[in-house]
Coordinates of C-alpha atoms and ligand atoms in Angstrom, one line a residue:
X53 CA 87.4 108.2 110.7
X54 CA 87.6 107.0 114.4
X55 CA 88.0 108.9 117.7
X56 CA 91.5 108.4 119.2
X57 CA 93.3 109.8 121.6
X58 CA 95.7 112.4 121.1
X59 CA 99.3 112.9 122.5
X60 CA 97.3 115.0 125.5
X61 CA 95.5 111.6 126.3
X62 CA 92.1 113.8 125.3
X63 CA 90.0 112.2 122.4
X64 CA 90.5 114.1 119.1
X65 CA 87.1 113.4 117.2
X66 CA 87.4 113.9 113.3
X67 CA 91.2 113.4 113.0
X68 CA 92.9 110.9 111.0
X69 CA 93.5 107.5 112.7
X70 CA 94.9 105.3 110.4
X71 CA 97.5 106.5 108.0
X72 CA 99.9 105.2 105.1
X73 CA 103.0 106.0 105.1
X74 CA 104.4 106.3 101.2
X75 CA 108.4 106.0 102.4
X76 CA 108.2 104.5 105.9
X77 CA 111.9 102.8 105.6
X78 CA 113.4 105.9 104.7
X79 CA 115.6 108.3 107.1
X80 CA 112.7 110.4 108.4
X81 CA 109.7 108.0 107.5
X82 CA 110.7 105.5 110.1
X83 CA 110.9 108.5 112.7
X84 CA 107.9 109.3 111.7
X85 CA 106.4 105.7 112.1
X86 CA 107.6 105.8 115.6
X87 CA 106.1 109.3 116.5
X88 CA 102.6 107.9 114.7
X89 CA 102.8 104.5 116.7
X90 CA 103.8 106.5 119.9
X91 CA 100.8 108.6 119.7
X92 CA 98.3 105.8 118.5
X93 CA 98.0 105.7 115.0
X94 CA 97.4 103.0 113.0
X95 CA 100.0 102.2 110.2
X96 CA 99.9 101.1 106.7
X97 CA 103.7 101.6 105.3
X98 CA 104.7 101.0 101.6
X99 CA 108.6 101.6 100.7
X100 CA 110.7 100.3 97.7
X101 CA 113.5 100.0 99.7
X102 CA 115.8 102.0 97.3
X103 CA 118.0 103.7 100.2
X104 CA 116.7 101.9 102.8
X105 CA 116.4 98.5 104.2
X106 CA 113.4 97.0 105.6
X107 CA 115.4 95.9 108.8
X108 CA 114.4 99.0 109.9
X109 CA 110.7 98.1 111.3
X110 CA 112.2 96.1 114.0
X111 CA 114.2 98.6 115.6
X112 CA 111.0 101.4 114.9
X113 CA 109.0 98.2 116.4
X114 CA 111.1 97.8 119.6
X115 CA 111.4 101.2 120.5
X116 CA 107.3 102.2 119.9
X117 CA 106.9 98.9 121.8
X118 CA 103.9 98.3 118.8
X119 CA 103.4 96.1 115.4
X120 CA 103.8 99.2 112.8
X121 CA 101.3 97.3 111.1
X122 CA 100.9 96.7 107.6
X123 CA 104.0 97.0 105.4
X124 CA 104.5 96.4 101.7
X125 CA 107.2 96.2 99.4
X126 CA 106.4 98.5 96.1
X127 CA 106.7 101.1 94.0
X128 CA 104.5 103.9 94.2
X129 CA 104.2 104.7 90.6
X130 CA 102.5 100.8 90.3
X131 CA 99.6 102.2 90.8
X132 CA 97.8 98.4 90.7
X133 CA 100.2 97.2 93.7
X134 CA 99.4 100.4 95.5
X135 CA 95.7 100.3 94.5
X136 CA 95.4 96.9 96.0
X137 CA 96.7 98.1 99.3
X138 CA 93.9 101.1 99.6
X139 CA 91.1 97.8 98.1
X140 CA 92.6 96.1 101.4
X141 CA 93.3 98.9 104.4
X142 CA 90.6 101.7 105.2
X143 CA 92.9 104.7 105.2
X144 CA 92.4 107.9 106.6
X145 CA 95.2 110.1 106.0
X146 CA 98.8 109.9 103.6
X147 CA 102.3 111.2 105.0
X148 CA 103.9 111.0 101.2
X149 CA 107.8 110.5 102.3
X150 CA 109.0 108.6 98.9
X151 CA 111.0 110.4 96.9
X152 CA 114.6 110.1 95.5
X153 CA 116.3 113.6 96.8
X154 CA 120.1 113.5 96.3
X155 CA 120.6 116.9 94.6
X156 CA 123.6 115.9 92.9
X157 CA 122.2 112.7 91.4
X158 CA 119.2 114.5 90.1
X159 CA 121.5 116.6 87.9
X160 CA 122.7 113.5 86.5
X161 CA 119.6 111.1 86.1
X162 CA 116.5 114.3 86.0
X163 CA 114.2 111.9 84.2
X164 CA 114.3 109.3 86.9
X165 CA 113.5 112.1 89.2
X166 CA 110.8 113.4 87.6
X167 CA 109.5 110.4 87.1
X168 CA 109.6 108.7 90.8
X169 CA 108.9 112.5 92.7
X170 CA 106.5 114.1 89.9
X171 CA 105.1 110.1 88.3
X172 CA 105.2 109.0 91.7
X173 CA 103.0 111.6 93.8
X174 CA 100.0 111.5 90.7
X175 CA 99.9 107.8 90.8
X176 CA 99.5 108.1 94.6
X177 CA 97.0 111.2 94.1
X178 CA 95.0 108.9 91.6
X179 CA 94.7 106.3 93.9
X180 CA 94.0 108.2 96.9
X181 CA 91.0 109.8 94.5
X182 CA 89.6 106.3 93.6
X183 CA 89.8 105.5 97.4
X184 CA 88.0 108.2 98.8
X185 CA 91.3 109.3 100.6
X186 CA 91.4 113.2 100.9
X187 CA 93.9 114.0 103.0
X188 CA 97.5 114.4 102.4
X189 CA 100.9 115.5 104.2
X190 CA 103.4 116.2 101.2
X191 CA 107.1 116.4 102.1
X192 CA 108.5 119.7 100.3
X193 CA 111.9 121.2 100.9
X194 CA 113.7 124.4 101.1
X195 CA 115.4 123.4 97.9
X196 CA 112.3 125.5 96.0
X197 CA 113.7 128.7 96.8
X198 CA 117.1 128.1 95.3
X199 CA 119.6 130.8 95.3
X200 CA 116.9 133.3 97.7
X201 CA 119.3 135.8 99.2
X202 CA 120.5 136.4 103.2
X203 CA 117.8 136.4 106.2
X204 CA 115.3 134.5 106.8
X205 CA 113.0 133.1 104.1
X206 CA 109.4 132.9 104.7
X207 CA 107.0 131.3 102.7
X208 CA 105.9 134.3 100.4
X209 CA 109.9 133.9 98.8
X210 CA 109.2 133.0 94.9
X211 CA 110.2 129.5 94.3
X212 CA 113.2 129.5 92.3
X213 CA 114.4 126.0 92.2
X214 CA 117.5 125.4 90.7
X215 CA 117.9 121.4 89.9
X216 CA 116.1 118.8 88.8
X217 CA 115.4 117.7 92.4
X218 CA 114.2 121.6 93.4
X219 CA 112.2 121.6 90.3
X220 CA 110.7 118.0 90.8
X221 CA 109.3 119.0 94.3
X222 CA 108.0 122.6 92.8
X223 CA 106.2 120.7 90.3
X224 CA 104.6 118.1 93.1
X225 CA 103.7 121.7 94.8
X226 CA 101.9 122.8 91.8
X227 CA 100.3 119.9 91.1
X228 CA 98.9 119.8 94.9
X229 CA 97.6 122.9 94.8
X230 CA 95.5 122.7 91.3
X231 CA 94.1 119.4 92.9
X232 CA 92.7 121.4 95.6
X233 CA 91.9 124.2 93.7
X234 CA 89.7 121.6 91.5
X235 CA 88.6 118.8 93.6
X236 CA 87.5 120.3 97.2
X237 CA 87.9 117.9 99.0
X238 CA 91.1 117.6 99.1
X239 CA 93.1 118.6 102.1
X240 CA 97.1 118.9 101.7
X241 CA 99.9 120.4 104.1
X242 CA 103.2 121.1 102.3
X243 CA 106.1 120.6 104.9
X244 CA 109.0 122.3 103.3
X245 CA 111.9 121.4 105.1
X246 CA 115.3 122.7 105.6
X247 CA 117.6 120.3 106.7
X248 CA 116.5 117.7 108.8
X249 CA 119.2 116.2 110.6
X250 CA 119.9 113.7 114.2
X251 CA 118.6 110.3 114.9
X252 CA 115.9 109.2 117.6
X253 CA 117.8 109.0 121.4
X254 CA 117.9 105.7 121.7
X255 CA 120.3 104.9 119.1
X256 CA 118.7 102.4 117.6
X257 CA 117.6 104.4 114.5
X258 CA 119.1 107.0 112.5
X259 CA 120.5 108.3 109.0
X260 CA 121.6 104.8 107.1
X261 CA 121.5 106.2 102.9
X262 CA 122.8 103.9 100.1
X263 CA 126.4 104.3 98.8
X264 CA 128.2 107.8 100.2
X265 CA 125.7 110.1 101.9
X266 CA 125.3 113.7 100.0
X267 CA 124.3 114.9 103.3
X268 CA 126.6 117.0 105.8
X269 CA 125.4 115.5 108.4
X270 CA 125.6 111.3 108.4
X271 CA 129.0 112.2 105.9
X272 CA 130.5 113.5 108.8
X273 CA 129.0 110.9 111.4
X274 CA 130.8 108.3 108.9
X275 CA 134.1 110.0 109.6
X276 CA 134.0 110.3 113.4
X277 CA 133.0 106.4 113.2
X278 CA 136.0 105.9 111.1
X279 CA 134.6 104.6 107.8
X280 CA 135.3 107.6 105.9
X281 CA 139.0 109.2 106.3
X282 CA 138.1 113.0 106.3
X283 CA 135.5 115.2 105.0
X284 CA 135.8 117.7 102.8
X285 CA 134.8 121.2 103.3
X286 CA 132.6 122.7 100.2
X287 CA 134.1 126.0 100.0
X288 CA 135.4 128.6 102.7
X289 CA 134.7 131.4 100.5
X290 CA 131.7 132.3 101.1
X291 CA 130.7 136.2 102.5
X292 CA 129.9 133.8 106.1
X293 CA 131.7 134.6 109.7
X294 CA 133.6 132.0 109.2
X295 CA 133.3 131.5 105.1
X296 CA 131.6 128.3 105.3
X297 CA 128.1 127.7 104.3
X298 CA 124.8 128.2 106.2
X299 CA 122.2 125.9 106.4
X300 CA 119.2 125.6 109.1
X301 CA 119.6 122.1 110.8
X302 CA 116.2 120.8 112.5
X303 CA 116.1 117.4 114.7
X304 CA 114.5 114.6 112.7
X305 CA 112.8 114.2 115.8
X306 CA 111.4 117.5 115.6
X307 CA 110.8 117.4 111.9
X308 CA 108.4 114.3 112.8
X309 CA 106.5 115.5 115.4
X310 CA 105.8 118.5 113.2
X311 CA 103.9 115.6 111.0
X312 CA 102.2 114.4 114.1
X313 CA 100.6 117.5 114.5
X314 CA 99.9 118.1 110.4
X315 CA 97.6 115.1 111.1
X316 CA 95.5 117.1 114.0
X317 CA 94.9 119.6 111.7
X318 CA 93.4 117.6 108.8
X319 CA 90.0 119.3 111.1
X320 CA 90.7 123.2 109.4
X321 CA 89.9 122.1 106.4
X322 CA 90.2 121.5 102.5
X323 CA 92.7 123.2 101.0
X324 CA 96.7 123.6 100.7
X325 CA 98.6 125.3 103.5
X326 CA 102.3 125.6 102.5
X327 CA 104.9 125.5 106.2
X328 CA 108.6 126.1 106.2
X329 CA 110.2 123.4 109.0
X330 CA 113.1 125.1 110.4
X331 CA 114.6 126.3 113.7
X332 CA 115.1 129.6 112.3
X333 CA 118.5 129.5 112.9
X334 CA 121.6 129.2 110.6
X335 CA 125.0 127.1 111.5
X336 CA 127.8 126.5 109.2
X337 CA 129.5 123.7 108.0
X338 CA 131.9 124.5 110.3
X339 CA 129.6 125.0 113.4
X340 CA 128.6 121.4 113.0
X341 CA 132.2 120.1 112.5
X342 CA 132.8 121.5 116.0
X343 CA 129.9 120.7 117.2
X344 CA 129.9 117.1 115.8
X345 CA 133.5 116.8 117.6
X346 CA 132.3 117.7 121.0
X347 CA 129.7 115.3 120.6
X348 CA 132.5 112.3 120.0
X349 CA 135.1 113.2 121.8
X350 CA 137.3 113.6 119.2
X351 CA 138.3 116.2 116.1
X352 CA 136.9 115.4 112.6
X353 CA 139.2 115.0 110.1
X354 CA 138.6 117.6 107.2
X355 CA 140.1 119.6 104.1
X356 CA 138.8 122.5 102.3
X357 CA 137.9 121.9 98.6
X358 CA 136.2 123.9 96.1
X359 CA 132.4 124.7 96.6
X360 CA 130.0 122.4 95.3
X361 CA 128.3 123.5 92.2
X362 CA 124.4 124.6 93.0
X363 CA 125.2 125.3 96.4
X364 CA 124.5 128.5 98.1
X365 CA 125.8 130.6 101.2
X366 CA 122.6 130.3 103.4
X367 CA 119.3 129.4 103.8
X368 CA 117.5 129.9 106.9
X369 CA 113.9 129.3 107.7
X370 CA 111.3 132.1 108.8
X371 CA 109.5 129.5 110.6
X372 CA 107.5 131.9 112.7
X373 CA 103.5 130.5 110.4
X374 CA 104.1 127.0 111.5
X375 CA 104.2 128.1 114.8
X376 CA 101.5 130.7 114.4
X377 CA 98.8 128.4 113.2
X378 CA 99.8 125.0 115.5
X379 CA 102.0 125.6 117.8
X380 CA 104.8 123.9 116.6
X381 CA 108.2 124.6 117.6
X382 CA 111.1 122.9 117.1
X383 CA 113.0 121.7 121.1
X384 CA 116.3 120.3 120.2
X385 CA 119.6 121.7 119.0
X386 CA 122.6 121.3 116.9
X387 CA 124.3 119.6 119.9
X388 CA 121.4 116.9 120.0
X389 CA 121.2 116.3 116.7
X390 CA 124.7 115.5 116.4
X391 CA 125.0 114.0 120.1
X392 CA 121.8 111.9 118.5
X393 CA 123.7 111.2 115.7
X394 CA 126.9 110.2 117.0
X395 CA 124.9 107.7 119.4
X396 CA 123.1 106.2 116.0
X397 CA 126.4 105.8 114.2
X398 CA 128.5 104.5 117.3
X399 CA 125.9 101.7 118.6
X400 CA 125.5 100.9 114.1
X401 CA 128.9 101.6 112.3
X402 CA 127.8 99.9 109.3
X403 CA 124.3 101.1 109.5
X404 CA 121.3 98.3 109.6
X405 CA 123.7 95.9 107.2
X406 CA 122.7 92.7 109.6
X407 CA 120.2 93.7 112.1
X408 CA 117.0 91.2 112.4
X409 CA 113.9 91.9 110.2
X410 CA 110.4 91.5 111.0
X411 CA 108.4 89.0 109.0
X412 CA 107.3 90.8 105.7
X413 CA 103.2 91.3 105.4
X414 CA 101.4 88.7 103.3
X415 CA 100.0 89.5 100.4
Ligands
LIG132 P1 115.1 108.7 102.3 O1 115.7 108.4 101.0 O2 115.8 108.2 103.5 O3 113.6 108.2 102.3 C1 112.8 108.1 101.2 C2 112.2 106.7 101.2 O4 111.4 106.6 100.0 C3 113.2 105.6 101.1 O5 112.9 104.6 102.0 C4 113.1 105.0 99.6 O6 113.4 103.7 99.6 C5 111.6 105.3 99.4 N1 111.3 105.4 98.0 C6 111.9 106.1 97.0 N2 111.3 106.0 95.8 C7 110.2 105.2 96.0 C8 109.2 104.7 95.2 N3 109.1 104.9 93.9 N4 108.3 103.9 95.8 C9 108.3 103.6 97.1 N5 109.3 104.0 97.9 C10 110.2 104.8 97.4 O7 114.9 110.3 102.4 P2 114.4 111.2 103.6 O8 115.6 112.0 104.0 O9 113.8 110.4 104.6 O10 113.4 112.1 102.9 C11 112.0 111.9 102.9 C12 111.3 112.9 102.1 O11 111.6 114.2 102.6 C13 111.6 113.0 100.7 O12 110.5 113.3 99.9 C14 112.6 114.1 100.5 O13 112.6 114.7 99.3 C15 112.1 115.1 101.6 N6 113.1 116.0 102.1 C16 114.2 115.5 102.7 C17 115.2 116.3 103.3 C18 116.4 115.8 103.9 O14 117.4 116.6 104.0 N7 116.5 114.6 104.3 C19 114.9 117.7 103.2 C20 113.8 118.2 102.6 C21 112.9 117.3 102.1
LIG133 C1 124.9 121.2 103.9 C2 126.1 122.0 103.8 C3 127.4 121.7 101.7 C4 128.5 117.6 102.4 C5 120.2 119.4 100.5 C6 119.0 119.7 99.6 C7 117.9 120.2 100.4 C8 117.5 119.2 101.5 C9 118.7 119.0 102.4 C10 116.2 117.6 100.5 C11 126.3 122.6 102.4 C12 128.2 121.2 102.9 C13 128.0 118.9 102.5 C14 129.9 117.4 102.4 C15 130.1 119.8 102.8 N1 117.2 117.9 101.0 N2 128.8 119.9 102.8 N3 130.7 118.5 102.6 O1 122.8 121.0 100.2 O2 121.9 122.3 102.2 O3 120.5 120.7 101.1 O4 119.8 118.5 101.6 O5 115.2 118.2 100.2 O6 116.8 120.3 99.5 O7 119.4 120.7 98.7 O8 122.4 119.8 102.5 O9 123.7 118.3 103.9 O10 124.1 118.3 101.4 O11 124.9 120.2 102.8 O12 130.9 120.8 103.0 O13 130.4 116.3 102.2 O14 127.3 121.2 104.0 O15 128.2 122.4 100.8 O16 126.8 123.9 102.6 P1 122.0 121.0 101.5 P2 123.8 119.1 102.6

């Protein structure tokens, strides 16, 4: 553990300085690799590259203006590959990003995701143990309350996940909070996010998923780009103002910085503290539609079709601990996330599929 300064330029003594990154490549890893580098972290990133690319680092390396550091090509549930990275780095702290998280997928192929989200975060846990790491940030999601009701749901809702996916990050929960319970030292902050959305200003990274995105979000940034024809509309049906569903959309950008500050607060000590990440606010799919279209400059093609099985009318975050107990509170709104994303998709209409790569790190 070093001194370093924080992002108020004054010296944070006892806070992480070097931290891996389980998932670094992924939509809001390499955000998050660019909030760390910005505020002086050292990084150690390991990503399979299953729905990403490693092209990535050179776009999170131009705009930080930084090496990211160490990165390695594995899988987290080789747990001799990922050993062999903690034998080689000193490492502070762990942001675990890796995790397969289409919903829909995990209906088809639950094994695989129980396996890779459950498999995946005790082989890391294991190695973190044999390491001497104690410190964890564990990406959760608002998926673990399923089917919750209207309003505002704070973290005192029961978890009632309803998929494999829900169910595999419930499980990591569980597993998290027995470890602490029964080894002290541990320290872990659960992020459950809503739905994370945007890309970082500059445009030169963003959402770029394998295949068709699940997501509302970079779906409907394909269409306005012109690779997809129209989107379709799950279900206008619903008891909504406008029949749509409701979801709580937060800036990726804001979603990372809330990371940024996990990592300050490593210094309250062992334990597991469980925060929704939301604005606390609900849109529907129609609100970004129309707000997606200001953005571009242009109307996004749609049609309604039936609602898509396992989805729900709303889910809104009570986000009002997070900000209690650091400060945190998300800056940005639907109009930059989708102005953010429009910029991403515009300047990349086909992604990262040719961009330069950095040279990979030696074994
Ligand atoms: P993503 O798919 O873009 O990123 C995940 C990254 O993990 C990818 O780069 C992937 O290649 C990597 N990965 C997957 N399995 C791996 C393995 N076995 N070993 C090493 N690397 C592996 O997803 P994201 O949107 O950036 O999500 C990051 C985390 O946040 C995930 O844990 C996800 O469940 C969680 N989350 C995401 C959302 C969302 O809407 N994006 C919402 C709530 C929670
Ligand atoms: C948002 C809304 C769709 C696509 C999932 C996970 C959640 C979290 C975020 C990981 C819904 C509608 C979507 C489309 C549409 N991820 N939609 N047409 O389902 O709220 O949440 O991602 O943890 O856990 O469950 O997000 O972006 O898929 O959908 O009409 O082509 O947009 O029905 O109402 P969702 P989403």
């Amino acid at each position: 553990m070093r001194t370093r300064p924080n992002h108020t330029g004054i010296p944070a003594a006892g806070t992480p300085s070097t931290v891996l990154v389980t998932g670094g490549a992924g939509f809001i890893g390499s955000h998050a690799c660019v909030e760390l580098l910005d505020h002086g972290y050292e990084l150690i990133v390991v990503d399979d590259y299953s729905n990403s690319t490693p092209q990535v680092f050179a776009r999170v390396e131009r705009i930080a203006g930084r090496f990211v550091g160490a990165v390695y090509e594995l899988d987290i549930r080789d747990r001799r590959a990922l050993s062999a990275v903690f034998d080689r780095h000193s490492v502070d702290a762990v942001v675990h990003f890796a995790a397969h998280k289409a919903v829909g997928e995990s209906t088809r192929m639950p094994i695989q995701y129980y396996d890779t989200n459950v498999g995946g975060t005790t082989a890391l846990l294991s190695v973190m143990r044999e390491h001497g790491v104690h410190q964890l940030v564990f990406s959760s999601s608002c998926s673990v309350y399923g089917d919750a009701g209207r309003g505002p749901l704070d973290e005192t809702t029961p978890a009632r996940p309803t998929n494999p996916y829900a169910t595999s990050k419930w499980l990591c929960e569980q597993i998290l909070a027995d470890v602490c319970r029964r080894t002290p030292e541990f320290a872990v902050l659960c992020l459950r996010y809503f739905n994370p959305a945007g890309a970082h200003a500059s445009g030169l990274l963003g959402e770029d998923p394998h295949g068709t995105p699940d997501n509302l979000m970079p779906y409907v940034a394909q269409v306005a780009v012109g690779r997809r024809d129209r989107l379709r509309v799950f279900g206008d049906d619903y008891a909504t103002t406008d029949g749509t569903a409701i979801r709580d959309y937060l800036h990726v950008m804001d979603t990372v910085e809330a990371h940024r500050v996990a990592l300050d607060h490593f210094i309250d000590g062992p334990g597991m503290r469980v925060f929704n990440l939301g604005v606390g606010r609900g849109s529907s799919v129609m609100d970004v539609v129309n707000a997606f279209s200001a953005a571009c400059g242009r109307p996004i093609p749609y049609e309604v079709v039936g609602r898509r099985p396992g989805d729900v009318p709303e889910l809104v975050a009570d986000a009002s601990a997070v900000a209690r107990a650091w400060g945190w509170r998300p800056t940005r709104d639907l109009a930059a996330m989708c102005r953010d994303s429009w910029h991403f998709q515009q300047l990349n209409p086909h992604g990262y599929a040719g961009s330069a790569r950095r040279p990979a790190t030696k074994e």
